[in-house]
Coordinates of C-alpha atoms in Angstrom, one line a residue:
Chain Z
D811 CA 13.5 -6.8 12.4
A812 CA 13.3 -3.5 13.0
G813 CA 11.1 -3.1 10.0
V814 CA 11.5 -0.3 7.2
I815 CA 12.3 2.3 8.4
Q816 CA 11.6 5.9 6.9
S817 CA 12.9 9.5 7.6
P818 CA 12.0 11.7 9.0
R819 CA 8.4 11.1 9.6
H820 CA 7.4 14.7 9.6
E821 CA 7.9 17.6 7.6
V822 CA 7.0 21.0 7.5
T823 CA 8.6 23.6 4.7
E824 CA 8.2 26.5 2.5
M825 CA 8.2 26.5 -1.6
G826 CA 10.5 25.8 -3.2
Q827 CA 12.4 24.6 -0.8
E828 CA 14.2 20.6 -1.9
V829 CA 12.8 17.8 0.7
T830 CA 13.8 14.8 0.5
L831 CA 12.9 11.5 2.1
R832 CA 14.5 8.3 2.9
C833 CA 14.6 4.7 3.1
K834 CA 15.5 1.7 4.5
P835 CA 13.9 -1.2 3.6
I836 CA 14.0 -4.6 5.4
S837 CA 17.7 -6.5 5.0
G838 CA 16.8 -8.8 2.7
H839 CA 14.5 -7.7 1.1
N840 CA 14.7 -6.9 -3.3
S841 CA 11.8 -4.4 -4.0
L842 CA 11.6 -1.8 -2.0
F843 CA 8.2 1.0 -3.8
W844 CA 7.1 4.4 -3.3
Y845 CA 4.1 5.7 -2.5
R846 CA 2.3 8.9 -2.3
Q847 CA -1.5 8.2 -0.1
T848 CA -3.4 12.0 0.0
M849 CA -7.5 12.1 0.1
M850 CA -8.2 12.7 -3.4
R851 CA -6.3 10.6 -4.5
G852 CA -6.2 7.6 -2.2
L853 CA -2.7 5.7 -2.2
E854 CA -0.4 5.9 -5.6
L855 CA 2.6 4.2 -6.6
L856 CA 4.9 6.1 -7.1
I857 CA 8.0 4.1 -8.6
Y858 CA 9.1 0.8 -8.1
F859 CA 13.0 -0.6 -7.6
N860 CA 13.9 -4.4 -8.0
N861 CA 17.4 -5.2 -6.7
N862 CA 18.5 -1.1 -6.8
V863 CA 17.3 -0.9 -10.1
P864 CA 14.6 1.3 -11.9
I865 CA 11.6 -1.6 -12.8
D866 CA 8.7 1.6 -12.8
D867 CA 8.9 4.5 -12.6
S868 CA 5.2 5.3 -14.2
G869 CA 3.9 7.3 -11.8
M870 CA 6.1 9.8 -10.3
P871 CA 4.2 13.0 -11.5
E872 CA 7.1 15.2 -13.4
D873 CA 10.1 15.7 -13.4
R874 CA 10.3 17.3 -10.0
F875 CA 10.5 14.6 -8.2
S876 CA 13.8 12.3 -8.1
A877 CA 14.1 8.9 -6.7
K878 CA 17.4 6.8 -5.7
M879 CA 18.2 3.7 -4.4
P880 CA 22.8 4.0 -4.9
N881 CA 22.6 0.0 -2.3
A882 CA 20.6 -2.6 -1.3
S883 CA 19.6 -0.7 2.3
F884 CA 18.8 3.3 0.8
S885 CA 16.6 4.9 -0.7
T886 CA 15.5 8.4 -1.6
L887 CA 12.5 10.4 -2.5
K888 CA 13.5 14.3 -3.8
I889 CA 11.7 17.0 -4.6
Q890 CA 12.5 19.7 -6.1
P891 CA 11.8 22.6 -5.5
S892 CA 8.3 22.0 -3.3
E893 CA 4.8 22.8 -4.4
P894 CA 2.0 23.4 -1.6
R895 CA 0.1 20.3 -3.5
D896 CA 3.0 17.7 -2.7
S897 CA 1.6 17.7 0.5
A898 CA 0.5 14.2 2.2
V899 CA 2.1 11.1 2.9
Y900 CA 4.9 9.4 1.8
F901 CA 5.7 5.2 2.1
C902 CA 8.2 3.6 1.5
A903 CA 8.0 0.0 1.1
S904 CA 9.7 -3.3 0.6
S905 CA 9.7 -7.4 -0.1
L906 CA 10.7 -10.2 -1.2
E907 CA 10.7 -11.0 -4.8
G908 CA 10.2 -14.7 -5.5
S909 CA 9.0 -15.5 -2.8
K910 CA 5.7 -16.4 -2.6
G911 CA 3.1 -14.4 -1.7
Y912 CA 4.7 -10.9 -2.7
E913 CA 3.4 -9.3 0.3
Q914 CA 4.7 -5.4 0.6
Y915 CA 6.3 -4.1 4.0
F916 CA 5.5 -0.5 5.0
G917 CA 7.0 2.0 6.7
P918 CA 5.8 4.3 9.7
G919 CA 5.7 7.0 6.6
T920 CA 6.5 11.0 6.2
R921 CA 4.3 13.2 6.3
L922 CA 5.5 15.9 3.6
T923 CA 3.8 19.7 4.9
V924 CA 4.6 22.2 1.7
T925 CA 3.6 25.7 2.6
Chain W
A1254 CA -3.6 -4.9 -16.3
Q1255 CA -4.9 -5.2 -13.4
S1256 CA -7.1 -3.1 -11.4
V1257 CA -9.2 -3.8 -8.1
T1258 CA -13.1 -1.9 -6.7
Q1259 CA -13.8 -2.0 -3.5
L1260 CA -17.0 -1.8 -3.1
G1261 CA -18.2 1.5 -0.3
S1262 CA -15.7 4.0 0.4
H1263 CA -17.6 3.8 4.8
V1264 CA -18.9 1.0 5.3
S1265 CA -19.9 0.8 9.7
V1266 CA -21.4 -2.3 12.2
S1267 CA -22.3 -2.3 15.3
E1268 CA -19.4 -3.7 17.6
G1269 CA -20.3 -8.3 17.5
A1270 CA -22.0 -7.6 14.2
L1271 CA -20.5 -9.6 10.8
V1272 CA -18.0 -7.4 8.7
L1273 CA -18.5 -7.7 5.1
L1274 CA -15.8 -5.9 2.7
R1275 CA -16.0 -6.3 -0.9
C1276 CA -13.1 -5.9 -3.7
N1277 CA -13.8 -6.7 -7.7
Y1278 CA -10.7 -7.2 -9.4
S1279 CA -9.4 -7.6 -13.3
S1280 CA -6.6 -9.2 -14.0
S1281 CA -5.5 -11.1 -17.3
V1282 CA -3.2 -13.9 -15.5
P1283 CA -3.4 -15.8 -11.9
P1284 CA -3.6 -12.6 -9.8
Y1285 CA -2.6 -12.8 -5.8
L1286 CA -4.6 -11.1 -4.0
F1287 CA -4.4 -8.9 -0.9
W1288 CA -6.5 -7.0 2.2
Y1289 CA -4.0 -4.8 3.6
V1290 CA -5.1 -2.6 7.2
Q1291 CA -4.7 0.6 7.7
Y1292 CA -4.3 2.1 11.7
P1293 CA -4.5 6.0 11.8
N1294 CA -1.3 7.8 11.3
Q1295 CA 0.4 3.9 10.4
G1296 CA 1.1 2.6 7.4
L1297 CA -0.4 -0.7 5.6
Q1298 CA 0.0 -3.5 7.9
L1299 CA -0.5 -7.3 6.6
L1300 CA -4.1 -9.2 7.1
L1301 CA -4.0 -11.9 4.4
K1302 CA -2.8 -13.1 1.3
Y1303 CA -4.3 -15.2 -1.9
T1304 CA -1.3 -17.1 -3.5
S1305 CA -3.5 -19.1 -5.4
A1306 CA -3.3 -21.9 -2.9
A1307 CA -6.7 -22.7 -0.4
T1308 CA -9.8 -20.5 -1.7
L1309 CA -10.2 -19.9 2.1
V1310 CA -7.6 -18.0 3.6
K1311 CA -7.7 -17.0 7.7
G1312 CA -6.4 -14.1 8.0
I1313 CA -4.9 -12.1 12.1
N1314 CA -8.1 -10.6 13.8
G1315 CA -10.0 -12.4 13.0
F1316 CA -10.4 -11.5 9.4
E1317 CA -10.8 -14.9 6.5
A1318 CA -11.4 -13.4 2.8
E1319 CA -12.7 -16.1 -0.8
F1320 CA -11.6 -16.2 -3.6
K1321 CA -13.7 -16.5 -6.1
K1322 CA -12.5 -17.0 -10.0
S1323 CA -15.6 -17.4 -11.4
E1324 CA -16.4 -13.9 -9.4
T1325 CA -13.5 -12.1 -9.8
S1326 CA -14.3 -11.2 -6.1
F1327 CA -11.9 -11.1 -3.5
H1328 CA -14.0 -10.1 -0.6
L1329 CA -13.2 -9.2 3.3
T1330 CA -15.1 -11.2 6.6
K1331 CA -14.7 -11.3 9.7
P1332 CA -18.3 -12.8 11.5
S1333 CA -18.3 -10.6 14.9
A1334 CA -16.7 -6.4 14.6
H1335 CA -14.8 -5.7 18.1
M1336 CA -13.6 -1.4 18.9
S1337 CA -10.9 -2.2 17.5
D1338 CA -10.9 -3.3 13.7
A1339 CA -11.9 0.3 13.1
A1340 CA -9.0 0.9 10.6
E1341 CA -8.6 1.5 6.7
Y1342 CA -9.2 -1.8 3.9
F1343 CA -7.3 -2.0 1.0
C1344 CA -8.1 -4.7 -1.5
A1345 CA -4.5 -5.4 -3.6
V1346 CA -3.7 -7.5 -7.2
S1347 CA -0.6 -8.3 -8.5
E1348 CA 0.4 -9.6 -10.5
R1349 CA 3.7 -10.4 -12.9
T1350 CA 3.6 -8.7 -16.2
G1351 CA 8.1 -7.9 -17.9
G1352 CA 7.8 -6.5 -13.8
F1353 CA 6.1 -6.9 -10.6
K1354 CA 3.4 -4.6 -9.8
T1355 CA 0.9 -4.3 -7.3
I1356 CA -2.1 -1.6 -6.9
F1357 CA -4.5 -0.7 -4.4
G1358 CA -8.0 -0.4 -4.6
A1359 CA -9.4 3.1 -2.9
G1360 CA -9.5 2.1 0.1
T1361 CA -12.7 1.2 2.5
R1362 CA -13.5 2.7 6.1
L1363 CA -14.7 0.4 8.7
F1364 CA -16.8 2.6 11.4
V1365 CA -17.3 0.1 14.4
K1366 CA -20.4 1.6 16.7
A1367 CA -20.6 0.4 20.3

C-alpha cells in the first residue's frame, strides 16, 4: 500500500494567493482528517470527514479555509486568500472507522510558506 | 470531552538509559489511547494503541505503555534508549461521542545523548 499521499510536499506562495493542498487517503479507509502543525500551536485538527461527509469542522480557523471530499479517494484543503500566519505543515490522515483501534495513518505533510 | 496532558515538552536521556514519557488523559467514556512518533520532516506514525484489551501494550521498536485507569495515565516506556529513538512523541485519546475525534497531546521531544 502506498500510504496516504499528499501534494505538493512544499508550497511557497505570496500573501493573498490561493493555495490548494491535496490528499489521497489509503484505499478502503472511510475517515479523513486534516491537521495543521506549528511550533506555537502544536498539532491542530482542522476538519474530519466520514464517508466523504464533513463531520466536524470546528477547527477550521476562518472562512478563508475550506475543505472538500468529492469522493472516497481524494480531498482538498483550500486557503483563499492566504496570509503569512497560515505558514505551517499541513497533514492529512486517514483511518478505518469501525475497525478495532481507530488508529490514523498520516501522510508526509505539505510545508506551506506564505510570504 | 476528552483531553490529553503530556508532562514535559522535552526529555533528555543517555543512550542505554530508561525512557519514560508521561501521559495523562481525561475521558467520559472508556477511551482508545495511542502513542505516535514523529521523526523530523515526516508525518506521525503509530507506536502502539490501547483498545480495552490487555492493560500493558507492546509496540514497535521496543516501546510499551501501561493503561492505568485509576491514575488516568498511559505512560510510554522503553528499557534502553537508542540514538535512533530521538524524535517527538505524541499521546492521543479517542472516543466516540456523536462522531469520532482524536485529541493529541502537545508532544514530548526526546533527546538521546551518546
